[in-house]
PDB file of C-alpha atoms in Angstrom:
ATOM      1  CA  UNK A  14      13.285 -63.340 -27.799  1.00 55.00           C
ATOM      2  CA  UNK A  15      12.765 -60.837 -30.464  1.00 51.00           C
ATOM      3  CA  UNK A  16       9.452 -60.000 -28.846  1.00 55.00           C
ATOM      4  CA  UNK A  17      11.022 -59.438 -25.102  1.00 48.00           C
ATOM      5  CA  UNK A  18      13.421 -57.065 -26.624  1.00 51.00           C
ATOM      6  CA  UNK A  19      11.027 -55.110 -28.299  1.00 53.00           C
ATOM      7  CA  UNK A  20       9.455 -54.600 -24.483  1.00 54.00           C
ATOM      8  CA  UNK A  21      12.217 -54.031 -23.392  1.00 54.00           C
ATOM      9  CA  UNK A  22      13.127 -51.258 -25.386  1.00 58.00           C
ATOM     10  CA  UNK A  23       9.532 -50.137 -25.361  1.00 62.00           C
ATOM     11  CA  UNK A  24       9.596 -49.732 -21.587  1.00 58.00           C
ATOM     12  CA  UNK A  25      13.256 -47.711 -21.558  1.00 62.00           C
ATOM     13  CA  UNK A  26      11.743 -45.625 -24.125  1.00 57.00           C
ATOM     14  CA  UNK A  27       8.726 -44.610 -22.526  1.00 61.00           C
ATOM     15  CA  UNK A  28      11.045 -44.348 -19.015  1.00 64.00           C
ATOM     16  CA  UNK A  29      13.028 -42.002 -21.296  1.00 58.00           C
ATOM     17  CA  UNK A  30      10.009 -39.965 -22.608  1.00 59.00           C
ATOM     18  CA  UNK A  31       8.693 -40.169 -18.911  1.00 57.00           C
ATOM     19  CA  UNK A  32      11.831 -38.462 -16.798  1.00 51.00           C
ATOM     20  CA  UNK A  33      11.812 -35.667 -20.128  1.00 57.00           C
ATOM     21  CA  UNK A  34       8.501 -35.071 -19.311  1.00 60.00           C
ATOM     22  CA  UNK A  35       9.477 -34.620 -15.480  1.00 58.00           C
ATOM     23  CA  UNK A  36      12.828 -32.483 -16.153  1.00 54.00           C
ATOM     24  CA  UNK A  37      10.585 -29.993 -18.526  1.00 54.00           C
ATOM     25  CA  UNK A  38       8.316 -29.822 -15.613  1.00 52.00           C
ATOM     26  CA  UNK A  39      10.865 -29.085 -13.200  1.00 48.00           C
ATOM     27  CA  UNK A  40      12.304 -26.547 -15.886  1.00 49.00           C
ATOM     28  CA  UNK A  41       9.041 -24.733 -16.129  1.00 46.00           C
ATOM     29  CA  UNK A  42       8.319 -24.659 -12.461  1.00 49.00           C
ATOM     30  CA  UNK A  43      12.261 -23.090 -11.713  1.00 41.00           C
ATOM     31  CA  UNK A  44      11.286 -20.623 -14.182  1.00 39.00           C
ATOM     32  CA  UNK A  45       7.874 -19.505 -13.341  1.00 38.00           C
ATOM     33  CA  UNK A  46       9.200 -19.601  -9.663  1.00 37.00           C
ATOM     34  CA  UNK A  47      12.231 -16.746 -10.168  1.00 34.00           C
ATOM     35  CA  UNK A  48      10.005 -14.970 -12.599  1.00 34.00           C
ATOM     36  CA  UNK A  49       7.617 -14.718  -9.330  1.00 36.00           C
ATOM     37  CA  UNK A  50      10.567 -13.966  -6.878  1.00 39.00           C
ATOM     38  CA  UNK A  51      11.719 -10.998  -9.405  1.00 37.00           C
ATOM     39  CA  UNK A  52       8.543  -9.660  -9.444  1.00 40.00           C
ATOM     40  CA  UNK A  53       8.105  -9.438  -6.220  1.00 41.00           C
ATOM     41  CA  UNK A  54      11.448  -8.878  -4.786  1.00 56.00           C
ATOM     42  CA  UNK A  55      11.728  -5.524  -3.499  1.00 62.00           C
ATOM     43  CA  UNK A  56      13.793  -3.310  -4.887  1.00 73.00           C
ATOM     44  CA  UNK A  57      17.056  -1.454  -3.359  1.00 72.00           C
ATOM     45  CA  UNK A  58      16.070   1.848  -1.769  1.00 85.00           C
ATOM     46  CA  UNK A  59      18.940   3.700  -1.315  1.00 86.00           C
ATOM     47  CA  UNK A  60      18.361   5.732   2.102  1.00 82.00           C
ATOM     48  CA  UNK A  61      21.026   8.117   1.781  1.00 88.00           C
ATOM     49  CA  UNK A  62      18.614   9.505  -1.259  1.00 91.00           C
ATOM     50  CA  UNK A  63      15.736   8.815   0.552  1.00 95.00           C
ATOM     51  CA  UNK A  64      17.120   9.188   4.403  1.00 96.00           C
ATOM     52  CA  UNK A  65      13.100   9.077   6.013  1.00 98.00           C
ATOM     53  CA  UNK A  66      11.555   6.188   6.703  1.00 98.00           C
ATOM     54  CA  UNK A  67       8.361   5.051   7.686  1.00 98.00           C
ATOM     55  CA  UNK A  68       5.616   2.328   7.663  1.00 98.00           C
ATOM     56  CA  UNK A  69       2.464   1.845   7.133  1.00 98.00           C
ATOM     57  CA  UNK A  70       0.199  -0.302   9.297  1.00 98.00           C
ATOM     58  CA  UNK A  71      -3.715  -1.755  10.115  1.00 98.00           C
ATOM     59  CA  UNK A  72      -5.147  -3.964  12.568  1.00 98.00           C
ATOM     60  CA  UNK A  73      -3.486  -7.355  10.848  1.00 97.00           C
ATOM     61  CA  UNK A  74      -0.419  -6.257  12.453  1.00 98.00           C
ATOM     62  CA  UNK A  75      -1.468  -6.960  15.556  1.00 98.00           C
ATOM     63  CA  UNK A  76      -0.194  -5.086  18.495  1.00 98.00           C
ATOM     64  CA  UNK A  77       3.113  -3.123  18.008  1.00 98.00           C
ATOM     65  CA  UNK A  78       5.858  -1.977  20.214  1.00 98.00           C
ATOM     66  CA  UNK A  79       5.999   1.882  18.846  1.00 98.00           C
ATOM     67  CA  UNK A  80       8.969   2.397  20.833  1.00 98.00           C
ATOM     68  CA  UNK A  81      11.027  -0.401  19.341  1.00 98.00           C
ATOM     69  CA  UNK A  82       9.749   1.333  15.744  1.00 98.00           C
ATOM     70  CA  UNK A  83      11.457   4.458  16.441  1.00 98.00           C
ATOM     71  CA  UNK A  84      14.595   2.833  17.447  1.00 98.00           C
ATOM     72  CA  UNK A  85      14.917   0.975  14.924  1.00 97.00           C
ATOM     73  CA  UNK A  86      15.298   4.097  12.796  1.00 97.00           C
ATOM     74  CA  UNK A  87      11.205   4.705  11.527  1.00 98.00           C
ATOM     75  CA  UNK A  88      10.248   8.387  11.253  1.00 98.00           C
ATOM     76  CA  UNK A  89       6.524   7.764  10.182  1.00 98.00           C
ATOM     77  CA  UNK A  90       3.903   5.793  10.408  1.00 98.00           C
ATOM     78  CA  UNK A  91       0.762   5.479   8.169  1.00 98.00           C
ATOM     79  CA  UNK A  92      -2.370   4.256  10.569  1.00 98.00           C
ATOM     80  CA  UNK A  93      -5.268   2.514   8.800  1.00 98.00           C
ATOM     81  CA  UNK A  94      -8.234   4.114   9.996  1.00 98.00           C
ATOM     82  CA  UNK A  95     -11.534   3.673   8.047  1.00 98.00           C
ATOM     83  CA  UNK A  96     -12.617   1.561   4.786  1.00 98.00           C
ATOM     84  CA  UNK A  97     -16.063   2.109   2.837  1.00 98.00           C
ATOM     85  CA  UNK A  98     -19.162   4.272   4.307  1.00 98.00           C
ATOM     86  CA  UNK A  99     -19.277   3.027   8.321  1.00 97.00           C
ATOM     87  CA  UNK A 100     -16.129   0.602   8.751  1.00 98.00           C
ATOM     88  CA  UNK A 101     -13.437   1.704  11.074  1.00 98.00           C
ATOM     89  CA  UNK A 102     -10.243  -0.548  12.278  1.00 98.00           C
ATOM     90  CA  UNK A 103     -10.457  -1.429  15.372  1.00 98.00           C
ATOM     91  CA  UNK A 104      -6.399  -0.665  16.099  1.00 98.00           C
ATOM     92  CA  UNK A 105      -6.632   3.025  14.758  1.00 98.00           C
ATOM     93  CA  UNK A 106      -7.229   5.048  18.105  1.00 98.00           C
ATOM     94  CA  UNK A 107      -4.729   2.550  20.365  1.00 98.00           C
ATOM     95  CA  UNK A 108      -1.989   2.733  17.212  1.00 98.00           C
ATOM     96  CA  UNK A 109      -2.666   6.818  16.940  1.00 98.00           C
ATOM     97  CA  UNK A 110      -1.980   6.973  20.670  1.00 98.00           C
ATOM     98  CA  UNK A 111       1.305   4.470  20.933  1.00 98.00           C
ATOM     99  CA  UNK A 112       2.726   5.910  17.632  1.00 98.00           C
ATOM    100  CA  UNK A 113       3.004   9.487  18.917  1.00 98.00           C
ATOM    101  CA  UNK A 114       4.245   8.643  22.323  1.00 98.00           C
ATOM    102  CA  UNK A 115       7.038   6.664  20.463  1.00 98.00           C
ATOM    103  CA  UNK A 116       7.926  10.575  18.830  1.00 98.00           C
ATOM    104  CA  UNK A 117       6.641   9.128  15.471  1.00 98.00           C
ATOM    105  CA  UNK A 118       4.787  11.305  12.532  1.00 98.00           C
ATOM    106  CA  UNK A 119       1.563  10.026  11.655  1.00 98.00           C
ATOM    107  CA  UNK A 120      -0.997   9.990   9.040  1.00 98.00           C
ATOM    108  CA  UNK A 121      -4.711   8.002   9.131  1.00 98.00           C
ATOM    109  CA  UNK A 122      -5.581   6.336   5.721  1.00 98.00           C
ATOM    110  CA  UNK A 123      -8.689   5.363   4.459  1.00 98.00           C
ATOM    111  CA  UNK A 124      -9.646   2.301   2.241  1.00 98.00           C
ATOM    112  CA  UNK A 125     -11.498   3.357  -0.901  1.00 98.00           C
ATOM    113  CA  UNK A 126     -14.705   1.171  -1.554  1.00 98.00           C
ATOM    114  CA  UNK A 127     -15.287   1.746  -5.080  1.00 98.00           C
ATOM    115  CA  UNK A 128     -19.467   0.775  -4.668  1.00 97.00           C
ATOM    116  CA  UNK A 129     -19.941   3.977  -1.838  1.00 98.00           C
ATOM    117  CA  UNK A 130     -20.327   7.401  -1.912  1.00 98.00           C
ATOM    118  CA  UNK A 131     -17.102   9.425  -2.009  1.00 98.00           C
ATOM    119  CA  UNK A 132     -18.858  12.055   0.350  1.00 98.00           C
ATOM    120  CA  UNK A 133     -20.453   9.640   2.950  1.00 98.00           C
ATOM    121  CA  UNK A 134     -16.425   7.443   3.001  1.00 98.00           C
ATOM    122  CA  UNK A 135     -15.119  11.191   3.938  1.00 98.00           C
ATOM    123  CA  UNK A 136     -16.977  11.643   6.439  1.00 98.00           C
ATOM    124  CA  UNK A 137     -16.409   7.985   8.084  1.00 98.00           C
ATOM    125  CA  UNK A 138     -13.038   9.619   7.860  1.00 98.00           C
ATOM    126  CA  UNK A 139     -13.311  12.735   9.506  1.00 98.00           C
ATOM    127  CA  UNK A 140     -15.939  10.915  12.353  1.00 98.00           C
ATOM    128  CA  UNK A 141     -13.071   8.628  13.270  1.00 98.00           C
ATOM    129  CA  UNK A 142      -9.830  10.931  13.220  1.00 97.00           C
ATOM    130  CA  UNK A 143     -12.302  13.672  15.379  1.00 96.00           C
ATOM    131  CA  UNK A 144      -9.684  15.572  16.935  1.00 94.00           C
ATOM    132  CA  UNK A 145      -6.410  13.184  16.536  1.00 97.00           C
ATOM    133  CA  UNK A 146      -3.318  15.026  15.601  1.00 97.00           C
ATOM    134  CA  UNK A 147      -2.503  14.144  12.226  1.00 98.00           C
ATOM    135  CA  UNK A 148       1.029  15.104  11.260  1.00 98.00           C
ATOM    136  CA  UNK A 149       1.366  13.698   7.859  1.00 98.00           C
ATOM    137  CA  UNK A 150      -2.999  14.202   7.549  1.00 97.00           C
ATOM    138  CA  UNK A 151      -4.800  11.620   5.773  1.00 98.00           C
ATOM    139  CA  UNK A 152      -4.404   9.301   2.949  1.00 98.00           C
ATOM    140  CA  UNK A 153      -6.895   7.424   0.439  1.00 98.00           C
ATOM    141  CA  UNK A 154      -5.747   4.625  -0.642  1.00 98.00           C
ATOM    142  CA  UNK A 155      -7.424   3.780  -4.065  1.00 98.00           C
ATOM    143  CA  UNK A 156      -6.513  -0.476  -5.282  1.00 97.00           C
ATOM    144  CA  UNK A 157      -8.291  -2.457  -8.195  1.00 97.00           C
ATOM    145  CA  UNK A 158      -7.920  -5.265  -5.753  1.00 95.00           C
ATOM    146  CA  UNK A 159     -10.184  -6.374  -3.117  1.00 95.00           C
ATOM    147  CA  UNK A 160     -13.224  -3.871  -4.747  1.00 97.00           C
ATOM    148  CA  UNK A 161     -15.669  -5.067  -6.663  1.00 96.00           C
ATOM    149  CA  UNK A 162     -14.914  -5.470  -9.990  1.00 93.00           C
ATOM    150  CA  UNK A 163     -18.189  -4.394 -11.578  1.00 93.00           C
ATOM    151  CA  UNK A 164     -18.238  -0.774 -10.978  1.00 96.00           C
ATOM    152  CA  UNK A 165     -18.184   1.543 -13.722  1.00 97.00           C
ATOM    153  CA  UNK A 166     -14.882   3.558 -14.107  1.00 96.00           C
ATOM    154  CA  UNK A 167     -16.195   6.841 -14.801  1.00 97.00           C
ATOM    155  CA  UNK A 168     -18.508   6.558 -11.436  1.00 98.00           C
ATOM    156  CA  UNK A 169     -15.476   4.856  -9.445  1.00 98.00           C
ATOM    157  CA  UNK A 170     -13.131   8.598 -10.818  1.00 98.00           C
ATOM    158  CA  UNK A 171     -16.718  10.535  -9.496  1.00 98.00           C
ATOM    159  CA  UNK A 172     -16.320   9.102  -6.670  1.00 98.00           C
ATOM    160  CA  UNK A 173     -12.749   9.501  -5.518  1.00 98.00           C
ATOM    161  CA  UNK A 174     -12.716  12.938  -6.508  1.00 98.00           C
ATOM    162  CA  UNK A 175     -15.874  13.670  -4.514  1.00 98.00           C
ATOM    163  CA  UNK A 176     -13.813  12.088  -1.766  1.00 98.00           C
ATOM    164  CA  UNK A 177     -10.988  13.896  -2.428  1.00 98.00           C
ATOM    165  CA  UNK A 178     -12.963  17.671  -3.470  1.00 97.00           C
ATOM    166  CA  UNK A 179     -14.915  17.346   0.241  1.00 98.00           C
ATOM    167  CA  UNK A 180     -11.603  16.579   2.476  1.00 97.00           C
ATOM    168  CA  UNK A 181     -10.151  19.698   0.607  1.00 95.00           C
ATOM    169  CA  UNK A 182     -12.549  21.747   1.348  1.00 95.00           C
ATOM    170  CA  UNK A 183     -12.344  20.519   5.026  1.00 94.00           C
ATOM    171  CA  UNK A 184      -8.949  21.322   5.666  1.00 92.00           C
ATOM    172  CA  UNK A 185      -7.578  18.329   5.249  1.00 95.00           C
ATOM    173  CA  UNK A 186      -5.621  17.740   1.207  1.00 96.00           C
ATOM    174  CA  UNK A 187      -5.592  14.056   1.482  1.00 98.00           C
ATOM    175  CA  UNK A 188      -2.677  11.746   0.085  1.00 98.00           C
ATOM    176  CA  UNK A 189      -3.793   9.325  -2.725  1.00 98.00           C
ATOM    177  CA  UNK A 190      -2.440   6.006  -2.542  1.00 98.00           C
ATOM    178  CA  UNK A 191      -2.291   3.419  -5.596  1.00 98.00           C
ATOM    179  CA  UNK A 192      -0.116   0.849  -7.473  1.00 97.00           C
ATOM    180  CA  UNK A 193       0.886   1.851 -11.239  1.00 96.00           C
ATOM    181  CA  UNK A 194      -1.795   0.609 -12.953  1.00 96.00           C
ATOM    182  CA  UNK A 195      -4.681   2.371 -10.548  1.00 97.00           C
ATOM    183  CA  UNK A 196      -2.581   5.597 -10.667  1.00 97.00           C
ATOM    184  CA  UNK A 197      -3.081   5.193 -14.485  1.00 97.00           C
ATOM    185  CA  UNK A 198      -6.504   4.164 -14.615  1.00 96.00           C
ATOM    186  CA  UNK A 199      -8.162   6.542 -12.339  1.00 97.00           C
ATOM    187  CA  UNK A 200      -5.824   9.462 -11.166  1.00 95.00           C
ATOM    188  CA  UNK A 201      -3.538  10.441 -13.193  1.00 95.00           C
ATOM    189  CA  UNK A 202      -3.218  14.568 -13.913  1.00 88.00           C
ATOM    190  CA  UNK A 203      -7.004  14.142 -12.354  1.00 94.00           C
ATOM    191  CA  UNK A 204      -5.663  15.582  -8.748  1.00 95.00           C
ATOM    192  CA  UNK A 205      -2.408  18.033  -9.201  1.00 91.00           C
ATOM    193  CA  UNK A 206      -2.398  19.642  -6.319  1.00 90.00           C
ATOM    194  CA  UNK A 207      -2.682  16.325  -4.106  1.00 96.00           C
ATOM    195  CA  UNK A 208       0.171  14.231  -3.012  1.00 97.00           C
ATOM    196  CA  UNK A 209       1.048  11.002  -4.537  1.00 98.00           C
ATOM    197  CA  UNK A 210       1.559   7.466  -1.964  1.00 98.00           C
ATOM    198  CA  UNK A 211       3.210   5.051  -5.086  1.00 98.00           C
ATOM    199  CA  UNK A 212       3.291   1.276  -4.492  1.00 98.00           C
ATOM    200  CA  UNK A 213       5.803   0.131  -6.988  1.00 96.00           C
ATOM    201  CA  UNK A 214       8.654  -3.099  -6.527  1.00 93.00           C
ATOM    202  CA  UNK A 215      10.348  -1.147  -9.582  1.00 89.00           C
ATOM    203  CA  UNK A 216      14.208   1.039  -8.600  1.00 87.00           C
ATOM    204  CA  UNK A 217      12.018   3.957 -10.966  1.00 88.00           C
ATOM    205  CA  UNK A 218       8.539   4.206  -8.878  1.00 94.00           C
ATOM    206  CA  UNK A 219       6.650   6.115 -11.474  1.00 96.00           C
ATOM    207  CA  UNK A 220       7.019   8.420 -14.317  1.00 94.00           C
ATOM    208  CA  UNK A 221       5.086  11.193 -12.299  1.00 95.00           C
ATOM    209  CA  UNK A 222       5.829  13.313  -9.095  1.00 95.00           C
ATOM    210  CA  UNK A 223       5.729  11.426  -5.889  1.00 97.00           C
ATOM    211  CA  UNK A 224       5.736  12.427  -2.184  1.00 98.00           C
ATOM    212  CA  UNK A 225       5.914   8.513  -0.577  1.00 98.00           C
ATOM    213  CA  UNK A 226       6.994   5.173  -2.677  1.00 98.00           C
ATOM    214  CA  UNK A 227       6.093   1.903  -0.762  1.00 98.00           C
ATOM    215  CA  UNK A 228       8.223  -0.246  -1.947  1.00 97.00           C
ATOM    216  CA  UNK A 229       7.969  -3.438   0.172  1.00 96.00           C
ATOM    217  CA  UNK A 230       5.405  -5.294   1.054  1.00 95.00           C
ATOM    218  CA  UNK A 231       7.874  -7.740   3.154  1.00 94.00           C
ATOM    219  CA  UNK A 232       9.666  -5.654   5.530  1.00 96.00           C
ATOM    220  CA  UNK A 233      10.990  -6.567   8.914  1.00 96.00           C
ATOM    221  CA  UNK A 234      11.106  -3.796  11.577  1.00 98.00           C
ATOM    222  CA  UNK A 235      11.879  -3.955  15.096  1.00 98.00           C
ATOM    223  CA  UNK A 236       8.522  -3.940  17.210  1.00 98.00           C
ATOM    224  CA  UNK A 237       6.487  -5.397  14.527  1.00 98.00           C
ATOM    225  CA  UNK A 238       5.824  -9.052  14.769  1.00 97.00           C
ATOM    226  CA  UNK A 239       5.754 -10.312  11.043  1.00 97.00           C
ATOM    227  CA  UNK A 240       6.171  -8.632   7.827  1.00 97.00           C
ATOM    228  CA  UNK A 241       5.140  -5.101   7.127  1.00 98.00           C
ATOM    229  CA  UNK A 242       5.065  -2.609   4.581  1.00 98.00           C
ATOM    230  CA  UNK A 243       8.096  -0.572   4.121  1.00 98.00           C
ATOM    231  CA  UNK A 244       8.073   3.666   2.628  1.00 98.00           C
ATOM    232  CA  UNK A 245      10.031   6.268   2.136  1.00 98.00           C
ATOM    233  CA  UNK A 246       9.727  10.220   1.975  1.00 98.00           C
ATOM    234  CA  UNK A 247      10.621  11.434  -1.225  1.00 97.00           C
ATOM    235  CA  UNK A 248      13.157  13.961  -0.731  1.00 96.00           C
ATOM    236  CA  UNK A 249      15.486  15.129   1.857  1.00 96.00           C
ATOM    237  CA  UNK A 250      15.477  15.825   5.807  1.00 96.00           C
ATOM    238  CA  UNK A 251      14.491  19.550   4.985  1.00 97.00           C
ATOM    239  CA  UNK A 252      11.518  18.913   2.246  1.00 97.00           C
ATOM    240  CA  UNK A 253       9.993  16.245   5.081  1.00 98.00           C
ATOM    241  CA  UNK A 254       9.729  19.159   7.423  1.00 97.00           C
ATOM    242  CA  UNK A 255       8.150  21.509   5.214  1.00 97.00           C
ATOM    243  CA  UNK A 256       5.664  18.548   3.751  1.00 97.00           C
ATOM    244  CA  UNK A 257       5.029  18.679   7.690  1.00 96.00           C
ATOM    245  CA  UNK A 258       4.318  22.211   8.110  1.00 95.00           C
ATOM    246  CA  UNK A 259       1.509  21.856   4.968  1.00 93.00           C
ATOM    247  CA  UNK A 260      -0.255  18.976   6.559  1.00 94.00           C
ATOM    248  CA  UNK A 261      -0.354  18.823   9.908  1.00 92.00           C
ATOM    249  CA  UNK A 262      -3.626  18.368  10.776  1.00 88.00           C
ATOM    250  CA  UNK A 263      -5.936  18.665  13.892  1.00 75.00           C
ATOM    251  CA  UNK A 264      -9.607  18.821  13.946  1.00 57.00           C
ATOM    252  CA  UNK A 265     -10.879  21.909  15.495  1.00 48.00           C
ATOM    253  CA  UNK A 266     -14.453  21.531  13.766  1.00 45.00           C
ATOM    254  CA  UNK A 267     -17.821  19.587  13.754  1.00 40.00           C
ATOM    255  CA  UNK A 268     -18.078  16.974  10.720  1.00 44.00           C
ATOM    256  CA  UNK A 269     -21.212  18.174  10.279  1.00 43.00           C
TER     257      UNK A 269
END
């Protein structure tokens, strides 16, 4: 009998260790989960601060109903319209034409491939825009993530700032897009007289001057069908207009 008790208490032991085990699992996954929801919660954008509005959009979000944008209180709209040396999304001319019927400000970005020439992605970029009206001009949008990863820094900086030196001397001072750590890395007090595009989820974008703060990646808008990226204007009604009168944009030029 002595024997069967010692099972027995064996067994209710290991149960014991066993549903411990569980709870600290449970524990550790409740934890790592709100750690991931705070991280990527977006943060409160107060609108009377920051009264415009806009979005930023590619070919992933499908087709969009500009007019329901604009109602729903959207004064701007970034368009993706190249990536690289030669690609171009296949939404840009259709989204450039629906955005400004819907009375909406618009700017063409570019995806920054950090293995290309900064010269030859420029000119993908002025090839596509040709003669679009910009109002807002274009944008380079510079991220760690989805490049390769075995590109030398100092050539990846060459490259964005031959980018950046031949759409200056075009016309056209383009907005540079990044997260904090990229603005670090490879831009900062590198382009002064360029604006700044911050993606940050934190109330305090960055501890540098910024024209646009994206900041949320899971935005619902009226005319969009899924999530979409959300943005703000830095300053007020009357700064908006004047950041308008500095980069409106419309080709009037060969590329060549």
């Amino acid at each position: 009998m002595k024997i069967l008790a010692d099972i027995n208490t064996r067994k209710t032991d290991i149960m014991v260790f066993l549903c411990f085990l569980l709870a600290a699992a449970l524990l550790t996954w409740a934890a790592y989960a709100a750690w991931v929801n705070f991280r990527t919660t977006p943060p409160f954008v107060d609108r009377e601060v920051f009264p415009v509005g806009g979005i930023d959009i590619s070919a992933h979000n499908g087709k969009i109903d500009f007019k329901e944008v604009a109602a729903d209180g959207v004064e701007f709209v970034w368009i993706k319209a190249t990536e690289g040396a030669d690609f171009r999304d296949k939404r840009f001319a259709i989204n450039h034409k629906r955005a400004g019927e819907a009375g909406l400000k618009r700017g063409a970005y570019h995806f920054f491939r950090f293995d290309k020439d900064g010269v030859e992605q420029a000119i993908n970029l002025l090839e596509a825009i040709d003669d679009r009206i910009l109002e807002m001009g274009v944008a380079i949008d510079v991220e760690t993530s989805g490049n390769p990863q075995n590109i030398d820094e100092d050539l990846i900086k060459e490259r964005i700032a031959a980018m950046v030196d031949y759409l200056n001397l075009r016309g056209l001072a383009p907005t540079l897009y990044c997260n904090k750590a990229d603005y670090y890395r490879y831009m900062a007090d590198s382009f002064p007289g360029n604006s700044l595009w911050i993606c940050s989820f934190s109330s305090d974008p960055i501890a540098a001057p910024w024209t646009f703060w994206q900041h949320n990646h899971k935005g619902a808008v009226k005319g969009v069908k899924g999530a979409v990226d959300l943005n703000v204007f830095g300053g007020p009604e009357s700064e908006w207009r004047e950041f308008i009168s500095r980069q409106q944009y419309k080709a009037n030029k060969s590329v060549n």
